Amino acid sequence: MWLRVNRQHHDRDGWLAKLTDSGRLAHPAADAPDALRLESPAPVSQLPGFDQGWLTVQDLSAQRCALLLEPQNGEQILDLCAAPGGKTTHLLEVAPEAQVLAVDVDAQRLKRADENLQRLGMKAEVKQGDGRTPQQWCGERQFDRILLDAPCSATGVIRRHPDIKWLRRDRDIAELAKLQSEILDAVWPHLKPGGTLLYATCSILPEENHQQIEAFLQRQSDAEAQPLRDAPASGWQVFPEAEGGDGFFYAKLIKKPDAN
Ligand SMILES: C[S@@+](CC[C@H](N)C(=O)[O-])C[C@H]1O[C@@H](n2cnc3c(N)ncnc32)[C@H](O)[C@@H]1O
């Protein structure tokens, strides 16, 4: 069970001291400054300050998304496929003065995004909409940064949701890859020249990850991939680790500054 300490309330060490006083142990992640792994899972009501918005339950790998996107105060940021808002609130913890638009196709899941924003005392514009038709919910608006946490096979989180092995069908992968490419192509014109799009999935399948981004780069001549860590430019694939995060994929795409 991973936690994200809300840096607007406490730094990680400060909150860890409160947790230790309450008799629990947790371990900080080396590469994510807000992340702590609880030694043993616990009900959130027993963790100091949960109701006051001091922390969020979020896997380590999911926490890397907002960090890799590097949101800045004052920027216009689109969080697409945002519900239930786990990454929306992290974006606002990192850049509280950013203007965040959170969009998802699922109205029920968006209600949970509203609840999470409320619990953490944050404001974002929340809209229901389909990522394949952005003009319907944002007109011609362009953003400095876009987080696309794409719908995917969730093959990187099977340890948390073992029914995925049972429910997934072979044909789902091609359908999901098509949906991901349609959303990518539709939202790309809404990124400002010089802007950054972080594409993320909790999948470990190349069709949804490296192959998806390689095909996108072939289609979009104004897109450049920025390598993350020691990974190839087409993205960084992380596999689940026993004391680490879930399986995840991240690709950082920059729109060439002279595009449009
Ligand atoms: C991986 S989950 C998002 C998790 C979320 N970003 C968070 O951190 O809490 C993927 C989301 O994509 C949404 N989705 C699926 N198809 C979509 C579409 N065509 N347009 C927009 N959202 C879509 C789903 O409703 C789901 O909430």
PDB file of C-alpha atoms and ligand atoms in Angstrom:
ATOM      1  CA  MET A   1       0.000   0.000   0.000  1.00  0.00           C
ATOM      2  CA  TRP A   2       1.586   3.215  -1.232  1.00  0.00           C
ATOM      3  CA  LEU A   3       0.728   6.676   0.018  1.00  0.00           C
ATOM      4  CA  ARG A   4       1.324  10.108  -1.416  1.00  0.00           C
ATOM      5  CA  VAL A   5       1.987  12.820   1.128  1.00  0.00           C
ATOM      6  CA  ASN A   6       0.384  16.132   0.145  1.00  0.00           C
ATOM      7  CA  ARG A   7       3.418  18.400  -0.021  1.00  0.00           C
ATOM      8  CA  GLN A   8       1.124  21.428   0.417  1.00  0.00           C
ATOM      9  CA  HIS A   9       0.563  20.249   4.022  1.00  0.00           C
ATOM     10  CA  HIS A  10       3.711  18.360   5.086  1.00  0.00           C
ATOM     11  CA  ASP A  11       6.948  17.203   3.600  1.00  0.00           C
ATOM     12  CA  ARG A  12       7.287  13.435   3.565  1.00  0.00           C
ATOM     13  CA  ASP A  13       9.619  13.281   6.571  1.00  0.00           C
ATOM     14  CA  GLY A  14       7.285  15.480   8.627  1.00  0.00           C
ATOM     15  CA  TRP A  15       4.306  13.223   7.975  1.00  0.00           C
ATOM     16  CA  LEU A  16       6.404  10.074   8.465  1.00  0.00           C
ATOM     17  CA  ALA A  17       7.275  11.330  11.973  1.00  0.00           C
ATOM     18  CA  LYS A  18       3.533  11.586  12.779  1.00  0.00           C
ATOM     19  CA  LEU A  19       2.950   8.100  11.405  1.00  0.00           C
ATOM     20  CA  THR A  20       5.819   6.681  13.455  1.00  0.00           C
ATOM     21  CA  ASP A  21       4.337   8.318  16.584  1.00  0.00           C
ATOM     22  CA  SER A  22       1.112   6.445  15.844  1.00  0.00           C
ATOM     23  CA  GLY A  23       3.045   3.153  15.898  1.00  0.00           C
ATOM     24  CA  ARG A  24       3.266   2.355  12.170  1.00  0.00           C
ATOM     25  CA  LEU A  25       6.224   1.976   9.827  1.00  0.00           C
ATOM     26  CA  ALA A  26       6.645   3.212   6.262  1.00  0.00           C
ATOM     27  CA  HIS A  27       9.455   3.343   3.703  1.00  0.00           C
ATOM     28  CA  PRO A  28      10.200   6.309   1.415  1.00  0.00           C
ATOM     29  CA  ALA A  29      10.662   5.753  -2.339  1.00  0.00           C
ATOM     30  CA  ALA A  30      14.011   6.838  -3.742  1.00  0.00           C
ATOM     31  CA  ASP A  31      12.711   8.383  -6.975  1.00  0.00           C
ATOM     32  CA  ALA A  32       9.368   9.938  -5.956  1.00  0.00           C
ATOM     33  CA  PRO A  33       9.599  12.619  -3.273  1.00  0.00           C
ATOM     34  CA  ASP A  34       6.019  12.275  -1.974  1.00  0.00           C
ATOM     35  CA  ALA A  35       5.809   8.462  -1.933  1.00  0.00           C
ATOM     36  CA  LEU A  36       5.822   6.159   1.107  1.00  0.00           C
ATOM     37  CA  ARG A  37       5.189   2.408   1.262  1.00  0.00           C
ATOM     38  CA  LEU A  38       3.383   1.295   4.402  1.00  0.00           C
ATOM     39  CA  GLU A  39       5.023  -1.692   6.099  1.00  0.00           C
ATOM     40  CA  SER A  40       1.510  -3.163   6.514  1.00  0.00           C
ATOM     41  CA  PRO A  41      -1.706  -1.985   4.827  1.00  0.00           C
ATOM     42  CA  ALA A  42      -4.004   0.030   7.095  1.00  0.00           C
ATOM     43  CA  PRO A  43      -7.494   1.565   6.929  1.00  0.00           C
ATOM     44  CA  VAL A  44      -7.099   5.161   5.770  1.00  0.00           C
ATOM     45  CA  SER A  45      -9.132   6.372   8.767  1.00  0.00           C
ATOM     46  CA  GLN A  46      -6.217   5.221  10.976  1.00  0.00           C
ATOM     47  CA  LEU A  47      -3.638   7.263   9.076  1.00  0.00           C
ATOM     48  CA  PRO A  48      -2.885  10.757  10.441  1.00  0.00           C
ATOM     49  CA  GLY A  49      -4.705  13.512   8.536  1.00  0.00           C
ATOM     50  CA  PHE A  50      -6.422  11.481   5.802  1.00  0.00           C
ATOM     51  CA  ASP A  51      -9.724  13.326   6.215  1.00  0.00           C
ATOM     52  CA  GLN A  52      -7.909  16.675   6.304  1.00  0.00           C
ATOM     53  CA  GLY A  53      -6.331  15.947   2.915  1.00  0.00           C
ATOM     54  CA  TRP A  54      -2.786  15.289   4.083  1.00  0.00           C
ATOM     55  CA  LEU A  55      -2.434  12.175   1.954  1.00  0.00           C
ATOM     56  CA  THR A  56      -3.770  10.059  -0.884  1.00  0.00           C
ATOM     57  CA  VAL A  57      -3.556   6.327  -1.508  1.00  0.00           C
ATOM     58  CA  GLN A  58      -1.695   5.993  -4.814  1.00  0.00           C
ATOM     59  CA  ASP A  59       0.763   3.466  -6.172  1.00  0.00           C
ATOM     60  CA  LEU A  60       4.378   4.554  -6.634  1.00  0.00           C
ATOM     61  CA  SER A  61       4.255   4.116 -10.425  1.00  0.00           C
ATOM     62  CA  ALA A  62       1.109   6.241 -10.707  1.00  0.00           C
ATOM     63  CA  GLN A  63       2.878   8.964  -8.691  1.00  0.00           C
ATOM     64  CA  ARG A  64       5.575   9.278 -11.352  1.00  0.00           C
ATOM     65  CA  CYS A  65       3.078  10.677 -13.905  1.00  0.00           C
ATOM     66  CA  ALA A  66       2.678  14.151 -12.408  1.00  0.00           C
ATOM     67  CA  LEU A  67       6.404  14.273 -11.622  1.00  0.00           C
ATOM     68  CA  LEU A  68       7.421  13.391 -15.181  1.00  0.00           C
ATOM     69  CA  LEU A  69       4.958  15.905 -16.655  1.00  0.00           C
ATOM     70  CA  GLU A  70       6.567  18.671 -14.498  1.00  0.00           C
ATOM     71  CA  PRO A  71       3.511  20.986 -14.224  1.00  0.00           C
ATOM     72  CA  GLN A  72       4.294  24.636 -13.471  1.00  0.00           C
ATOM     73  CA  ASN A  73       2.254  27.291 -11.662  1.00  0.00           C
ATOM     74  CA  GLY A  74       0.210  29.459 -14.029  1.00  0.00           C
ATOM     75  CA  GLU A  75       0.110  26.865 -16.804  1.00  0.00           C
ATOM     76  CA  GLN A  76      -2.988  25.519 -18.560  1.00  0.00           C
ATOM     77  CA  ILE A  77      -2.974  21.767 -17.994  1.00  0.00           C
ATOM     78  CA  LEU A  78      -5.290  19.121 -19.406  1.00  0.00           C
ATOM     79  CA  ASP A  79      -5.675  15.914 -17.407  1.00  0.00           C
ATOM     80  CA  LEU A  80      -7.375  13.603 -19.892  1.00  0.00           C
ATOM     81  CA  CYS A  81      -8.877  10.290 -18.757  1.00  0.00           C
ATOM     82  CA  ALA A  82      -8.709  11.814 -15.309  1.00  0.00           C
ATOM     83  CA  ALA A  83     -11.255   9.980 -13.149  1.00  0.00           C
ATOM     84  CA  PRO A  84     -11.188   9.319 -10.220  1.00  0.00           C
ATOM     85  CA  GLY A  85      -8.699  12.172 -10.057  1.00  0.00           C
ATOM     86  CA  GLY A  86      -5.674  10.559  -8.406  1.00  0.00           C
ATOM     87  CA  LYS A  87      -3.312  12.327 -10.779  1.00  0.00           C
ATOM     88  CA  THR A  88      -5.374  15.529 -11.017  1.00  0.00           C
ATOM     89  CA  THR A  89      -4.808  16.158  -7.327  1.00  0.00           C
ATOM     90  CA  HIS A  90      -1.109  15.304  -7.581  1.00  0.00           C
ATOM     91  CA  LEU A  91      -0.728  17.853 -10.413  1.00  0.00           C
ATOM     92  CA  LEU A  92      -2.257  20.467  -8.099  1.00  0.00           C
ATOM     93  CA  GLU A  93      -0.051  19.461  -5.178  1.00  0.00           C
ATOM     94  CA  VAL A  94       3.022  19.988  -7.377  1.00  0.00           C
ATOM     95  CA  ALA A  95       1.720  23.177  -9.050  1.00  0.00           C
ATOM     96  CA  PRO A  96      -1.129  24.616  -6.926  1.00  0.00           C
ATOM     97  CA  GLU A  97      -1.478  27.705  -9.161  1.00  0.00           C
ATOM     98  CA  ALA A  98      -1.902  25.694 -12.380  1.00  0.00           C
ATOM     99  CA  GLN A  99      -5.266  25.840 -14.215  1.00  0.00           C
ATOM    100  CA  VAL A 100      -6.237  22.189 -14.511  1.00  0.00           C
ATOM    101  CA  LEU A 101      -9.031  20.846 -16.713  1.00  0.00           C
ATOM    102  CA  ALA A 102      -9.862  17.227 -15.787  1.00  0.00           C
ATOM    103  CA  VAL A 103     -11.862  15.280 -18.381  1.00  0.00           C
ATOM    104  CA  ASP A 104     -13.200  11.726 -18.441  1.00  0.00           C
ATOM    105  CA  VAL A 105     -15.894   9.934 -20.402  1.00  0.00           C
ATOM    106  CA  ASP A 106     -17.342   8.295 -17.259  1.00  0.00           C
ATOM    107  CA  ALA A 107     -19.642  10.607 -15.281  1.00  0.00           C
ATOM    108  CA  GLN A 108     -19.838   8.252 -12.270  1.00  0.00           C
ATOM    109  CA  ARG A 109     -16.067   8.045 -11.926  1.00  0.00           C
ATOM    110  CA  LEU A 110     -15.894  11.846 -12.267  1.00  0.00           C
ATOM    111  CA  LYS A 111     -18.026  12.203  -9.124  1.00  0.00           C
ATOM    112  CA  ARG A 112     -15.170  10.530  -7.247  1.00  0.00           C
ATOM    113  CA  ALA A 113     -12.769  13.043  -8.799  1.00  0.00           C
ATOM    114  CA  ASP A 114     -14.942  15.847  -7.384  1.00  0.00           C
ATOM    115  CA  GLU A 115     -14.909  14.158  -3.952  1.00  0.00           C
ATOM    116  CA  ASN A 116     -11.134  13.778  -4.016  1.00  0.00           C
ATOM    117  CA  LEU A 117     -10.652  17.420  -4.999  1.00  0.00           C
ATOM    118  CA  GLN A 118     -12.988  18.451  -2.180  1.00  0.00           C
ATOM    119  CA  ARG A 119     -11.232  16.287   0.430  1.00  0.00           C
ATOM    120  CA  LEU A 120      -7.882  17.780  -0.560  1.00  0.00           C
ATOM    121  CA  GLY A 121      -9.316  21.337  -0.717  1.00  0.00           C
ATOM    122  CA  MET A 122      -8.346  21.857  -4.372  1.00  0.00           C
ATOM    123  CA  LYS A 123     -10.007  23.394  -7.400  1.00  0.00           C
ATOM    124  CA  ALA A 124      -9.987  22.084 -10.966  1.00  0.00           C
ATOM    125  CA  GLU A 125     -12.431  22.362 -13.817  1.00  0.00           C
ATOM    126  CA  VAL A 126     -14.028  18.923 -14.185  1.00  0.00           C
ATOM    127  CA  LYS A 127     -15.858  17.978 -17.399  1.00  0.00           C
ATOM    128  CA  GLN A 128     -17.403  14.867 -18.833  1.00  0.00           C
ATOM    129  CA  GLY A 129     -16.236  14.230 -22.387  1.00  0.00           C
ATOM    130  CA  ASP A 130     -14.773  11.763 -24.845  1.00  0.00           C
ATOM    131  CA  GLY A 131     -11.056  12.069 -25.509  1.00  0.00           C
ATOM    132  CA  ARG A 132     -11.673  11.370 -29.184  1.00  0.00           C
ATOM    133  CA  THR A 133     -13.753  14.531 -29.611  1.00  0.00           C
ATOM    134  CA  PRO A 134     -11.973  17.298 -27.646  1.00  0.00           C
ATOM    135  CA  GLN A 135     -13.532  20.144 -29.648  1.00  0.00           C
ATOM    136  CA  GLN A 136     -16.843  19.256 -27.987  1.00  0.00           C
ATOM    137  CA  TRP A 137     -15.515  20.038 -24.509  1.00  0.00           C
ATOM    138  CA  CYS A 138     -12.681  22.522 -25.056  1.00  0.00           C
ATOM    139  CA  GLY A 139     -13.312  24.122 -28.455  1.00  0.00           C
ATOM    140  CA  GLU A 140     -10.004  25.315 -29.944  1.00  0.00           C
ATOM    141  CA  ARG A 141      -8.280  25.663 -26.550  1.00  0.00           C
ATOM    142  CA  GLN A 142      -4.609  24.647 -26.347  1.00  0.00           C
ATOM    143  CA  PHE A 143      -2.713  23.566 -23.240  1.00  0.00           C
ATOM    144  CA  ASP A 144       0.872  23.936 -22.016  1.00  0.00           C
ATOM    145  CA  ARG A 145       0.868  20.342 -20.780  1.00  0.00           C
ATOM    146  CA  ILE A 146      -1.355  17.334 -21.225  1.00  0.00           C
ATOM    147  CA  LEU A 147      -1.464  14.191 -19.129  1.00  0.00           C
ATOM    148  CA  LEU A 148      -3.062  11.337 -21.057  1.00  0.00           C
ATOM    149  CA  ASP A 149      -3.545   8.444 -18.642  1.00  0.00           C
ATOM    150  CA  ALA A 150      -4.980   6.255 -21.340  1.00  0.00           C
ATOM    151  CA  PRO A 151      -7.578   3.503 -20.935  1.00  0.00           C
ATOM    152  CA  CYS A 152      -5.601   0.262 -21.205  1.00  0.00           C
ATOM    153  CA  SER A 153      -5.513  -3.479 -20.524  1.00  0.00           C
ATOM    154  CA  ALA A 154      -4.348  -2.830 -16.922  1.00  0.00           C
ATOM    155  CA  THR A 155      -1.926  -5.751 -17.285  1.00  0.00           C
ATOM    156  CA  GLY A 156       0.520  -3.880 -15.035  1.00  0.00           C
ATOM    157  CA  VAL A 157      -1.863  -3.998 -12.045  1.00  0.00           C
ATOM    158  CA  ILE A 158      -2.926  -7.659 -12.124  1.00  0.00           C
ATOM    159  CA  ARG A 159      -1.478  -8.157  -8.629  1.00  0.00           C
ATOM    160  CA  ARG A 160      -4.106  -5.710  -7.303  1.00  0.00           C
ATOM    161  CA  HIS A 161      -6.927  -6.855  -9.631  1.00  0.00           C
ATOM    162  CA  PRO A 162      -6.352 -10.550 -10.373  1.00  0.00           C
ATOM    163  CA  ASP A 163      -9.741 -10.806 -12.121  1.00  0.00           C
ATOM    164  CA  ILE A 164      -8.139  -8.970 -15.063  1.00  0.00           C
ATOM    165  CA  LYS A 165      -6.524 -12.283 -16.067  1.00  0.00           C
ATOM    166  CA  TRP A 166      -9.942 -13.845 -16.170  1.00  0.00           C
ATOM    167  CA  LEU A 167     -11.859 -11.011 -17.837  1.00  0.00           C
ATOM    168  CA  ARG A 168      -9.464  -9.814 -20.564  1.00  0.00           C
ATOM    169  CA  ARG A 169      -9.824 -11.236 -24.077  1.00  0.00           C
ATOM    170  CA  ASP A 170      -7.175 -11.264 -26.818  1.00  0.00           C
ATOM    171  CA  ARG A 171      -9.237  -8.983 -29.043  1.00  0.00           C
ATOM    172  CA  ASP A 172      -9.429  -6.332 -26.287  1.00  0.00           C
ATOM    173  CA  ILE A 173      -5.804  -5.374 -26.873  1.00  0.00           C
ATOM    174  CA  ALA A 174      -6.254  -4.336 -30.517  1.00  0.00           C
ATOM    175  CA  GLU A 175      -9.429  -2.425 -29.593  1.00  0.00           C
ATOM    176  CA  LEU A 176      -7.689  -0.620 -26.746  1.00  0.00           C
ATOM    177  CA  ALA A 177      -4.673   0.214 -28.927  1.00  0.00           C
ATOM    178  CA  LYS A 178      -7.041   1.718 -31.513  1.00  0.00           C
ATOM    179  CA  LEU A 179      -8.835   3.795 -28.857  1.00  0.00           C
ATOM    180  CA  GLN A 180      -5.495   5.012 -27.456  1.00  0.00           C
ATOM    181  CA  SER A 181      -4.256   6.079 -30.906  1.00  0.00           C
ATOM    182  CA  GLU A 182      -7.538   7.861 -31.657  1.00  0.00           C
ATOM    183  CA  ILE A 183      -7.345   9.806 -28.378  1.00  0.00           C
ATOM    184  CA  LEU A 184      -3.669  10.651 -28.950  1.00  0.00           C
ATOM    185  CA  ASP A 185      -4.336  11.982 -32.466  1.00  0.00           C
ATOM    186  CA  ALA A 186      -7.433  13.922 -31.389  1.00  0.00           C
ATOM    187  CA  VAL A 187      -5.816  15.672 -28.429  1.00  0.00           C
ATOM    188  CA  TRP A 188      -2.424  16.437 -30.020  1.00  0.00           C
ATOM    189  CA  PRO A 189      -3.708  19.620 -31.817  1.00  0.00           C
ATOM    190  CA  HIS A 190      -4.728  20.917 -28.359  1.00  0.00           C
ATOM    191  CA  LEU A 191      -1.107  21.006 -27.170  1.00  0.00           C
ATOM    192  CA  LYS A 192       0.649  24.373 -27.612  1.00  0.00           C
ATOM    193  CA  PRO A 193       3.833  24.471 -29.708  1.00  0.00           C
ATOM    194  CA  GLY A 194       6.672  23.725 -27.288  1.00  0.00           C
ATOM    195  CA  GLY A 195       4.212  21.965 -24.958  1.00  0.00           C
ATOM    196  CA  THR A 196       4.582  18.556 -23.327  1.00  0.00           C
ATOM    197  CA  LEU A 197       2.253  15.544 -23.418  1.00  0.00           C
ATOM    198  CA  LEU A 198       2.860  12.648 -21.067  1.00  0.00           C
ATOM    199  CA  TYR A 199       1.281   9.428 -22.320  1.00  0.00           C
ATOM    200  CA  ALA A 200       0.881   6.834 -19.564  1.00  0.00           C
ATOM    201  CA  THR A 201      -0.667   3.384 -19.219  1.00  0.00           C
ATOM    202  CA  CYS A 202      -0.713   0.757 -16.489  1.00  0.00           C
ATOM    203  CA  SER A 203      -0.016  -1.846 -19.170  1.00  0.00           C
ATOM    204  CA  ILE A 204       3.010  -4.018 -19.816  1.00  0.00           C
ATOM    205  CA  LEU A 205       2.080  -4.804 -23.436  1.00  0.00           C
ATOM    206  CA  PRO A 206       4.166  -3.307 -26.285  1.00  0.00           C
ATOM    207  CA  GLU A 207       1.064  -2.785 -28.481  1.00  0.00           C
ATOM    208  CA  GLU A 208      -0.232  -0.212 -25.984  1.00  0.00           C
ATOM    209  CA  ASN A 209       3.159   1.240 -25.164  1.00  0.00           C
ATOM    210  CA  HIS A 210       6.340   1.339 -27.264  1.00  0.00           C
ATOM    211  CA  GLN A 211       4.566   0.325 -30.469  1.00  0.00           C
ATOM    212  CA  GLN A 212       1.809   2.857 -29.846  1.00  0.00           C
ATOM    213  CA  ILE A 213       4.304   5.695 -29.450  1.00  0.00           C
ATOM    214  CA  GLU A 214       6.499   4.609 -32.364  1.00  0.00           C
ATOM    215  CA  ALA A 215       3.419   4.644 -34.642  1.00  0.00           C
ATOM    216  CA  PHE A 216       2.353   8.046 -33.261  1.00  0.00           C
ATOM    217  CA  LEU A 217       5.788   9.532 -33.996  1.00  0.00           C
ATOM    218  CA  GLN A 218       5.522   8.237 -37.571  1.00  0.00           C
ATOM    219  CA  ARG A 219       2.129   9.957 -37.982  1.00  0.00           C
ATOM    220  CA  GLN A 220       2.947  13.288 -36.294  1.00  0.00           C
ATOM    221  CA  SER A 221       5.942  15.036 -37.821  1.00  0.00           C
ATOM    222  CA  ASP A 222       5.726  17.852 -35.221  1.00  0.00           C
ATOM    223  CA  ALA A 223       6.173  15.443 -32.277  1.00  0.00           C
ATOM    224  CA  GLU A 224       9.460  14.575 -30.606  1.00  0.00           C
ATOM    225  CA  ALA A 225       9.952  11.994 -27.870  1.00  0.00           C
ATOM    226  CA  GLN A 226      12.085  12.976 -24.886  1.00  0.00           C
ATOM    227  CA  PRO A 227      13.861   9.947 -23.366  1.00  0.00           C
ATOM    228  CA  LEU A 228      13.100   9.247 -19.697  1.00  0.00           C
ATOM    229  CA  ARG A 229      15.862   7.876 -17.469  1.00  0.00           C
ATOM    230  CA  ASP A 230      17.900   5.345 -19.472  1.00  0.00           C
ATOM    231  CA  ALA A 231      14.900   4.192 -21.515  1.00  0.00           C
ATOM    232  CA  PRO A 232      14.541   4.441 -25.300  1.00  0.00           C
ATOM    233  CA  ALA A 233      12.917   7.642 -26.644  1.00  0.00           C
ATOM    234  CA  SER A 234       9.688   5.726 -27.373  1.00  0.00           C
ATOM    235  CA  GLY A 235       9.079   5.350 -23.641  1.00  0.00           C
ATOM    236  CA  TRP A 236       9.938   3.939 -20.254  1.00  0.00           C
ATOM    237  CA  GLN A 237       8.426   0.564 -19.398  1.00  0.00           C
ATOM    238  CA  VAL A 238       8.334  -0.291 -15.702  1.00  0.00           C
ATOM    239  CA  PHE A 239       7.421  -3.786 -14.514  1.00  0.00           C
ATOM    240  CA  PRO A 240       5.749  -4.587 -11.175  1.00  0.00           C
ATOM    241  CA  GLU A 241       8.205  -5.017  -8.303  1.00  0.00           C
ATOM    242  CA  ALA A 242       7.579  -6.807  -5.000  1.00  0.00           C
ATOM    243  CA  GLU A 243       8.450  -3.762  -2.866  1.00  0.00           C
ATOM    244  CA  GLY A 244       8.094  -1.262  -5.696  1.00  0.00           C
ATOM    245  CA  GLY A 245       5.334   0.034  -7.915  1.00  0.00           C
ATOM    246  CA  ASP A 246       2.900  -1.442 -10.418  1.00  0.00           C
ATOM    247  CA  GLY A 247       3.667  -2.094 -14.071  1.00  0.00           C
ATOM    248  CA  PHE A 248       3.475   1.228 -15.899  1.00  0.00           C
ATOM    249  CA  PHE A 249       4.568   2.924 -19.104  1.00  0.00           C
ATOM    250  CA  TYR A 250       5.431   6.585 -19.656  1.00  0.00           C
ATOM    251  CA  ALA A 251       6.283   8.439 -22.861  1.00  0.00           C
ATOM    252  CA  LYS A 252       7.104  12.147 -22.867  1.00  0.00           C
ATOM    253  CA  LEU A 253       6.201  13.856 -26.138  1.00  0.00           C
ATOM    254  CA  ILE A 254       7.166  17.430 -26.998  1.00  0.00           C
ATOM    255  CA  LYS A 255       5.489  19.450 -29.734  1.00  0.00           C
ATOM    256  CA  LYS A 256       8.169  21.174 -31.795  1.00  0.00           C
ATOM    257  CA  PRO A 257       8.189  24.911 -30.912  1.00  0.00           C
ATOM    258  CA  ASP A 258       7.746  25.997 -34.546  1.00  0.00           C
ATOM    259  CA  ALA A 259       4.675  23.741 -35.072  1.00  0.00           C
ATOM    260  CA  ASN A 260       1.142  25.072 -36.057  1.00  0.00           C
TER     261      ASN A 260
HETATM  262  C1  LIG B   1      -6.353   4.626 -16.045  1.00  0.00           C
HETATM  263  S1  LIG B   1      -7.944   5.244 -15.780  1.00  0.00           S
HETATM  264  C2  LIG B   1      -7.623   6.892 -15.255  1.00  0.00           C
HETATM  265  C3  LIG B   1      -7.088   7.055 -13.832  1.00  0.00           C
HETATM  266  C4  LIG B   1      -6.940   8.503 -13.441  1.00  0.00           C
HETATM  267  N1  LIG B   1      -6.080   9.226 -14.350  1.00  0.00           N
HETATM  268  C5  LIG B   1      -6.395   8.685 -12.037  1.00  0.00           C
HETATM  269  O1  LIG B   1      -5.207   8.880 -11.863  1.00  0.00           O
HETATM  270  O2  LIG B   1      -7.185   8.621 -11.078  1.00  0.00           O
HETATM  271  C6  LIG B   1      -8.491   5.499 -17.433  1.00  0.00           C
HETATM  272  C7  LIG B   1      -9.726   6.355 -17.578  1.00  0.00           C
HETATM  273  O3  LIG B   1     -10.017   6.508 -18.973  1.00  0.00           O
HETATM  274  C8  LIG B   1     -11.392   6.787 -19.075  1.00  0.00           C
HETATM  275  N2  LIG B   1     -11.773   6.649 -20.487  1.00  0.00           N
HETATM  276  C9  LIG B   1     -11.999   5.519 -21.198  1.00  0.00           C
HETATM  277  N3  LIG B   1     -12.310   5.822 -22.473  1.00  0.00           N
HETATM  278  C10 LIG B   1     -12.273   7.180 -22.572  1.00  0.00           C
HETATM  279  C11 LIG B   1     -12.514   8.100 -23.638  1.00  0.00           C
HETATM  280  N4  LIG B   1     -12.852   7.689 -24.855  1.00  0.00           N
HETATM  281  N5  LIG B   1     -12.414   9.417 -23.379  1.00  0.00           N
HETATM  282  C12 LIG B   1     -12.089   9.855 -22.132  1.00  0.00           C
HETATM  283  N6  LIG B   1     -11.870   9.029 -21.083  1.00  0.00           N
HETATM  284  C13 LIG B   1     -11.944   7.711 -21.307  1.00  0.00           C
HETATM  285  C14 LIG B   1     -12.011   5.785 -18.109  1.00  0.00           C
HETATM  286  O4  LIG B   1     -13.307   6.190 -17.726  1.00  0.00           O
HETATM  287  C15 LIG B   1     -11.000   5.793 -16.956  1.00  0.00           C
HETATM  288  O5  LIG B   1     -11.435   6.649 -15.939  1.00  0.00           O
END
